[in-house]
Amino acid sequence: MAVHNSVGSRAGRVAAVLVLPIVLVLSALPVLADPSPPPSEVTSDRQSSTTQNGVALVRLVVPDQGGIDRLNSLGVDLAEYRKPVDGGIELHAVLSPREAQKLRDLGFDVRDVISDQADLAQNLAEREAALAVQTEAAAVVDTLTPLRAEWFTSLGGQRFLSVEVKSSATDAQTVLTATWDSGPKTAPDSGGTATMSRFTDAGQYMYHRFNSPLTVTEAPSTVTITSNRGGSVTVPVTKWLGAPREAPSKHYVADFVDHYMDPTEVTSRITALAKEFPEISEIVNLPYKTNGYRRVAQAQFGTDAASTFYVSSKAYGREGGNDISVALIEQGTESAPIDISVTGKDIVVNLATDASAAVSSTARQVVDALNADAAASALLTAATYQGNAGGGVVAAVSATALTDNLNAPPSVSRDPFQVKALRIGKTRDGSKTGVFLYCQEHAREWVTPLTCLETAERLLRNYAGDERTKELVDDLDIFIVPTVNPDGGHYSMYDYNLQRKNMTNHCPANAADPGSSESWGVDLNRDFSVGSIFDGYNGASDDCTSGTYAGPAELSEPEARNEVWLTRKYPNIKFAMNTHSYGGYFMWPPGAYKTVGRELLPRADLGTENFFWSASDHILSAVQSWRGTGIWPGRTGAVTDVLYSAAGNSADEHWYRRGIMAWDFEVGADRYDPTTMQFQAVGFQPLFAEGHEEAMEFASGQIGILEVARAFAEDRQRPESDLKVTGRTDTSTTFTFTTNEPANVYYTLDGSRPTLNSAKLAAAGIREGAQQITLDKTTEVRWFAVDIAGNVEKNYRKEEVEVHKAR
């Protein structure tokens, strides 16, 4: 986060660097064999040479199987590919220009080129580059950079080992093997050995790791990683999680949920809490009401794609759409025109007939007639099925009622929903550090609103009897939104349990048929304005039926705008936690990248990254304190490092727009089955006995976040830093800086006084820790440190320069 303080300095002298050139070795590639000669029935212009002479993979469409048989009889080189399309069957064939023209002359529908010589050239160039890298890597012993090596316990006390190592040889032929001991003074291989997996993302090598933590009998003290390229490194294994926590008072109470709740129930609960505890809480009504748990009423008619059409009411179902009916009537007379009649909300379509009195109206004709009739079109709109031409003749159908297909009980309102935040704090005037806890952006994640509700209950009901809780409520300004997505949450509970998005349908007519209804909506965690799909970032979709549909524009949805409003209205908010499920992740920004070149949103600086990691230990130890669940080290870190790219997510919005320390929980950690010796996923809606425990342990984690925020707010301690020499040769010295807490170090190498505009110590790489600085001459180094709370080392001011020299 931004720091705006004056700063002090230290200095030192060291010496340094040799830079070696990298030599690329390119190997010649064999010439591809010529394609097979064409059939005699189709004159070929293929030549025996080193080029393809225009030969390409070409798309054709034939009307039926007879066309395929005819091509086979001509000896055409067909790929093993068939796909039904409008007008027949799509095929792919390898053709030269002359062969393609000959088939056209024979009446075949020869269309566009799928791949040609340009694709061959690109493939060969990529192959040559890969071979060059492989050859180079094989000639050099790789360097192994250890990232993390930790053991931890999880449910039942089972011990696990997690190791991450990066090789300088990035090709797929590099194999790393980990060997570990059984504790201090045991044989180096006494604990076990395992081959590590190569982790890649967006086509780029990240590092090696275990696919899942390995079970170990004893806690290892060291692990040795060796590479088939010759590299080797031995590192200590440290304990992950289990930081000591002060026990709550004997009067501390917890466990306030006993069933999965819909958003109406949850909102009623926080409203009641605010009334019960008016001295330390209040309700904040967020300004943008949702679209509501409501849909238009629909009905669909037809037996196949060509004869199918559907109708949609203009009024929502509860507001009259469910009262509409449509009948398709066979007139029984010769050559009768199509006719529409409307009585109240009952629509009758008298279908046209031919000279034999048979129905002749096509789906398209019925659609056009309904949309053209003033009375009918005032009630509904009609469309063919998913953009089909609608040329099939429809069948007569008795009166069919339109329905919105919503099944929630009457207790769930169909009106736009008033989203509420529960604000908790003894002092709620903006003077205290704010924390924003929010849940259920994704509708199907039923555990998450319980997590937020449980946290609220614990804070309010323990305020009078537990000193730690009282400190949190007295010293912080806490905003809890247990259900960001109430419409989707209701739909998930009563209609389609796997609903992820909200209920707002932005789809055009070709994707708005009743059969697509479970795919409508916007993924709220892709609708924000930082690193969005509209800026070219990966991990969202512009397809309105996709599970990650980002909406028609950034911040198009009221639910997303509510979050932005809250963080703007209360700029004292410095911390945020977005709680999702499932998988047991703990993450922070950046959360998105552009696929080409894996171009990330800017990473947090080293001091902030170290703060995220330091907070992780406290927060995840709080999670573990409930029933022993250990969140994996490999599922902790920046979103883009441990999960995927999520374009337009809310944590990035809050971090990059407003400097809020923004985290993401994924509750529901995998559970280890000692019988199968495998981790098992828990899913979005585990049986409530498991869902309850997840809510309890991650509510403990949310309390841990509040403890981190309070420590930040109360931090007045100045950081301390030091210069650490890490390597020497006859001609160079390598060093870095260390700090006693997460802090940024600013430094100069020319003897000048450092400022906040000076070079800042950076990370060496993804999950690698501080960079190493190498110098090749005697240099005076000056530096100072600033922690994340803005405290400056030795409270330095401009007029108080104190220089420390290391020689």
PDB file of N, CA and C in Angstrom, residues 347-393:
ATOM      1  N   ILE A 347     -54.039 -15.970 -25.822  1.00  0.00           N
ATOM      2  CA  ILE A 347     -53.696 -15.731 -27.223  1.00  0.00           C
ATOM      3  C   ILE A 347     -53.948 -17.009 -28.012  1.00  0.00           C
ATOM      4  N   VAL A 348     -54.652 -16.883 -29.133  1.00  0.00           N
ATOM      5  CA  VAL A 348     -54.917 -18.021 -30.009  1.00  0.00           C
ATOM      6  C   VAL A 348     -54.288 -17.736 -31.366  1.00  0.00           C
ATOM      7  N   VAL A 349     -53.460 -18.690 -31.821  1.00  0.00           N
ATOM      8  CA  VAL A 349     -52.872 -18.601 -33.156  1.00  0.00           C
ATOM      9  C   VAL A 349     -53.609 -19.598 -34.036  1.00  0.00           C
ATOM     10  N   ASN A 350     -54.429 -19.106 -34.976  1.00  0.00           N
ATOM     11  CA  ASN A 350     -55.093 -19.969 -35.954  1.00  0.00           C
ATOM     12  C   ASN A 350     -54.112 -20.205 -37.098  1.00  0.00           C
ATOM     13  N   LEU A 351     -53.593 -21.408 -37.164  1.00  0.00           N
ATOM     14  CA  LEU A 351     -52.525 -21.727 -38.101  1.00  0.00           C
ATOM     15  C   LEU A 351     -53.017 -21.754 -39.536  1.00  0.00           C
ATOM     16  N   ALA A 352     -52.159 -21.289 -40.444  1.00  0.00           N
ATOM     17  CA  ALA A 352     -52.492 -21.298 -41.872  1.00  0.00           C
ATOM     18  C   ALA A 352     -52.555 -22.733 -42.385  1.00  0.00           C
ATOM     19  N   THR A 353     -53.318 -22.934 -43.456  1.00  0.00           N
ATOM     20  CA  THR A 353     -53.447 -24.267 -44.063  1.00  0.00           C
ATOM     21  C   THR A 353     -53.196 -24.181 -45.553  1.00  0.00           C
ATOM     22  N   ASP A 354     -52.919 -25.335 -46.147  1.00  0.00           N
ATOM     23  CA  ASP A 354     -52.710 -25.392 -47.594  1.00  0.00           C
ATOM     24  C   ASP A 354     -53.992 -25.829 -48.283  1.00  0.00           C
ATOM     25  N   ALA A 355     -53.896 -26.145 -49.543  1.00  0.00           N
ATOM     26  CA  ALA A 355     -55.086 -26.474 -50.329  1.00  0.00           C
ATOM     27  C   ALA A 355     -55.772 -27.750 -49.855  1.00  0.00           C
ATOM     28  N   SER A 356     -55.022 -28.608 -49.126  1.00  0.00           N
ATOM     29  CA  SER A 356     -55.631 -29.835 -48.611  1.00  0.00           C
ATOM     30  C   SER A 356     -56.086 -29.683 -47.164  1.00  0.00           C
ATOM     31  N   ALA A 357     -56.065 -28.454 -46.649  1.00  0.00           N
ATOM     32  CA  ALA A 357     -56.474 -28.121 -45.278  1.00  0.00           C
ATOM     33  C   ALA A 357     -55.455 -28.550 -44.239  1.00  0.00           C
ATOM     34  N   ALA A 358     -54.274 -28.976 -44.675  1.00  0.00           N
ATOM     35  CA  ALA A 358     -53.210 -29.338 -43.722  1.00  0.00           C
ATOM     36  C   ALA A 358     -52.520 -28.070 -43.225  1.00  0.00           C
ATOM     37  N   VAL A 359     -52.049 -28.092 -41.970  1.00  0.00           N
ATOM     38  CA  VAL A 359     -51.356 -26.940 -41.412  1.00  0.00           C
ATOM     39  C   VAL A 359     -50.096 -26.652 -42.226  1.00  0.00           C
ATOM     40  N   SER A 360     -49.893 -25.378 -42.568  1.00  0.00           N
ATOM     41  CA  SER A 360     -48.717 -24.998 -43.370  1.00  0.00           C
ATOM     42  C   SER A 360     -47.860 -23.928 -42.689  1.00  0.00           C
ATOM     43  N   SER A 361     -48.303 -23.409 -41.557  1.00  0.00           N
ATOM     44  CA  SER A 361     -47.545 -22.334 -40.886  1.00  0.00           C
ATOM     45  C   SER A 361     -46.214 -22.868 -40.362  1.00  0.00           C
ATOM     46  N   THR A 362     -45.149 -22.165 -40.698  1.00  0.00           N
ATOM     47  CA  THR A 362     -43.828 -22.514 -40.172  1.00  0.00           C
ATOM     48  C   THR A 362     -43.586 -21.770 -38.860  1.00  0.00           C
ATOM     49  N   ALA A 363     -42.559 -22.200 -38.143  1.00  0.00           N
ATOM     50  CA  ALA A 363     -42.204 -21.526 -36.894  1.00  0.00           C
ATOM     51  C   ALA A 363     -41.918 -20.051 -37.141  1.00  0.00           C
ATOM     52  N   ARG A 364     -41.200 -19.751 -38.218  1.00  0.00           N
ATOM     53  CA  ARG A 364     -40.889 -18.357 -38.532  1.00  0.00           C
ATOM     54  C   ARG A 364     -42.152 -17.559 -38.791  1.00  0.00           C
ATOM     55  N   GLN A 365     -43.114 -18.130 -39.487  1.00  0.00           N
ATOM     56  CA  GLN A 365     -44.346 -17.420 -39.795  1.00  0.00           C
ATOM     57  C   GLN A 365     -45.165 -17.155 -38.532  1.00  0.00           C
ATOM     58  N   VAL A 366     -45.192 -18.095 -37.620  1.00  0.00           N
ATOM     59  CA  VAL A 366     -45.910 -17.883 -36.360  1.00  0.00           C
ATOM     60  C   VAL A 366     -45.236 -16.784 -35.542  1.00  0.00           C
ATOM     61  N   VAL A 367     -43.905 -16.820 -35.500  1.00  0.00           N
ATOM     62  CA  VAL A 367     -43.156 -15.800 -34.768  1.00  0.00           C
ATOM     63  C   VAL A 367     -43.450 -14.415 -35.337  1.00  0.00           C
ATOM     64  N   ASP A 368     -43.389 -14.304 -36.656  1.00  0.00           N
ATOM     65  CA  ASP A 368     -43.626 -13.001 -37.286  1.00  0.00           C
ATOM     66  C   ASP A 368     -45.054 -12.515 -37.043  1.00  0.00           C
ATOM     67  N   ALA A 369     -46.009 -13.445 -37.086  1.00  0.00           N
ATOM     68  CA  ALA A 369     -47.411 -13.056 -36.887  1.00  0.00           C
ATOM     69  C   ALA A 369     -47.641 -12.572 -35.450  1.00  0.00           C
ATOM     70  N   LEU A 370     -47.081 -13.263 -34.480  1.00  0.00           N
ATOM     71  CA  LEU A 370     -47.244 -12.852 -33.087  1.00  0.00           C
ATOM     72  C   LEU A 370     -46.607 -11.486 -32.832  1.00  0.00           C
ATOM     73  N   ASN A 371     -45.419 -11.289 -33.372  1.00  0.00           N
ATOM     74  CA  ASN A 371     -44.717 -10.021 -33.141  1.00  0.00           C
ATOM     75  C   ASN A 371     -45.361  -8.857 -33.888  1.00  0.00           C
ATOM     76  N   ALA A 372     -46.124  -9.166 -34.957  1.00  0.00           N
ATOM     77  CA  ALA A 372     -46.774  -8.103 -35.736  1.00  0.00           C
ATOM     78  C   ALA A 372     -48.149  -7.730 -35.196  1.00  0.00           C
ATOM     79  N   ASP A 373     -48.748  -8.631 -34.439  1.00  0.00           N
ATOM     80  CA  ASP A 373     -50.093  -8.360 -33.925  1.00  0.00           C
ATOM     81  C   ASP A 373     -50.001  -7.431 -32.712  1.00  0.00           C
ATOM     82  N   ALA A 374     -50.716  -6.336 -32.740  1.00  0.00           N
ATOM     83  CA  ALA A 374     -50.600  -5.314 -31.699  1.00  0.00           C
ATOM     84  C   ALA A 374     -50.988  -5.849 -30.332  1.00  0.00           C
ATOM     85  N   ALA A 375     -52.101  -6.579 -30.266  1.00  0.00           N
ATOM     86  CA  ALA A 375     -52.568  -7.074 -28.970  1.00  0.00           C
ATOM     87  C   ALA A 375     -51.631  -8.138 -28.407  1.00  0.00           C
ATOM     88  N   ALA A 376     -51.203  -9.067 -29.263  1.00  0.00           N
ATOM     89  CA  ALA A 376     -50.304 -10.136 -28.799  1.00  0.00           C
ATOM     90  C   ALA A 376     -48.941  -9.586 -28.421  1.00  0.00           C
ATOM     91  N   SER A 377     -48.412  -8.695 -29.233  1.00  0.00           N
ATOM     92  CA  SER A 377     -47.068  -8.173 -28.973  1.00  0.00           C
ATOM     93  C   SER A 377     -47.035  -7.246 -27.765  1.00  0.00           C
ATOM     94  N   ALA A 378     -48.192  -6.799 -27.315  1.00  0.00           N
ATOM     95  CA  ALA A 378     -48.235  -6.022 -26.071  1.00  0.00           C
ATOM     96  C   ALA A 378     -48.015  -6.919 -24.865  1.00  0.00           C
ATOM     97  N   LEU A 379     -48.276  -8.204 -25.058  1.00  0.00           N
ATOM     98  CA  LEU A 379     -48.140  -9.161 -23.960  1.00  0.00           C
ATOM     99  C   LEU A 379     -46.836  -9.936 -24.002  1.00  0.00           C
ATOM    100  N   LEU A 380     -46.332 -10.215 -25.217  1.00  0.00           N
ATOM    101  CA  LEU A 380     -45.170 -11.093 -25.314  1.00  0.00           C
ATOM    102  C   LEU A 380     -44.362 -10.809 -26.573  1.00  0.00           C
ATOM    103  N   THR A 381     -43.191 -11.431 -26.631  1.00  0.00           N
ATOM    104  CA  THR A 381     -42.380 -11.463 -27.855  1.00  0.00           C
ATOM    105  C   THR A 381     -42.150 -12.919 -28.216  1.00  0.00           C
ATOM    106  N   ALA A 382     -41.927 -13.169 -29.499  1.00  0.00           N
ATOM    107  CA  ALA A 382     -41.709 -14.531 -29.985  1.00  0.00           C
ATOM    108  C   ALA A 382     -40.387 -14.591 -30.751  1.00  0.00           C
ATOM    109  N   ALA A 383     -39.754 -15.757 -30.732  1.00  0.00           N
ATOM    110  CA  ALA A 383     -38.484 -15.946 -31.439  1.00  0.00           C
ATOM    111  C   ALA A 383     -38.334 -17.406 -31.823  1.00  0.00           C
ATOM    112  N   THR A 384     -37.632 -17.651 -32.915  1.00  0.00           N
ATOM    113  CA  THR A 384     -37.327 -19.027 -33.287  1.00  0.00           C
ATOM    114  C   THR A 384     -36.264 -19.583 -32.342  1.00  0.00           C
ATOM    115  N   TYR A 385     -36.078 -20.887 -32.406  1.00  0.00           N
ATOM    116  CA  TYR A 385     -35.199 -21.570 -31.463  1.00  0.00           C
ATOM    117  C   TYR A 385     -33.730 -21.329 -31.798  1.00  0.00           C
ATOM    118  N   GLN A 386     -33.032 -20.628 -30.918  1.00  0.00           N
ATOM    119  CA  GLN A 386     -31.599 -20.404 -30.993  1.00  0.00           C
ATOM    120  C   GLN A 386     -31.139 -19.934 -32.377  1.00  0.00           C
ATOM    121  N   GLY A 387     -31.917 -19.023 -32.938  1.00  0.00           N
ATOM    122  CA  GLY A 387     -31.531 -18.412 -34.202  1.00  0.00           C
ATOM    123  C   GLY A 387     -31.811 -19.241 -35.426  1.00  0.00           C
ATOM    124  N   ASN A 388     -32.482 -20.374 -35.264  1.00  0.00           N
ATOM    125  CA  ASN A 388     -32.808 -21.216 -36.419  1.00  0.00           C
ATOM    126  C   ASN A 388     -33.679 -20.449 -37.406  1.00  0.00           C
ATOM    127  N   ALA A 389     -33.584 -20.802 -38.683  1.00  0.00           N
ATOM    128  CA  ALA A 389     -34.389 -20.135 -39.707  1.00  0.00           C
ATOM    129  C   ALA A 389     -35.871 -20.352 -39.477  1.00  0.00           C
ATOM    130  N   GLY A 390     -36.227 -21.425 -38.777  1.00  0.00           N
ATOM    131  CA  GLY A 390     -37.633 -21.646 -38.440  1.00  0.00           C
ATOM    132  C   GLY A 390     -38.466 -22.083 -39.609  1.00  0.00           C
ATOM    133  N   GLY A 391     -37.908 -22.898 -40.486  1.00  0.00           N
ATOM    134  CA  GLY A 391     -38.640 -23.316 -41.679  1.00  0.00           C
ATOM    135  C   GLY A 391     -39.531 -24.512 -41.490  1.00  0.00           C
ATOM    136  N   GLY A 392     -39.515 -25.145 -40.326  1.00  0.00           N
ATOM    137  CA  GLY A 392     -40.332 -26.324 -40.082  1.00  0.00           C
ATOM    138  C   GLY A 392     -41.767 -25.968 -39.773  1.00  0.00           C
ATOM    139  N   VAL A 393     -42.691 -26.825 -40.201  1.00  0.00           N
ATOM    140  CA  VAL A 393     -44.116 -26.605 -39.968  1.00  0.00           C
ATOM    141  C   VAL A 393     -44.440 -26.941 -38.520  1.00  0.00           C
TER     142      VAL A 393
END
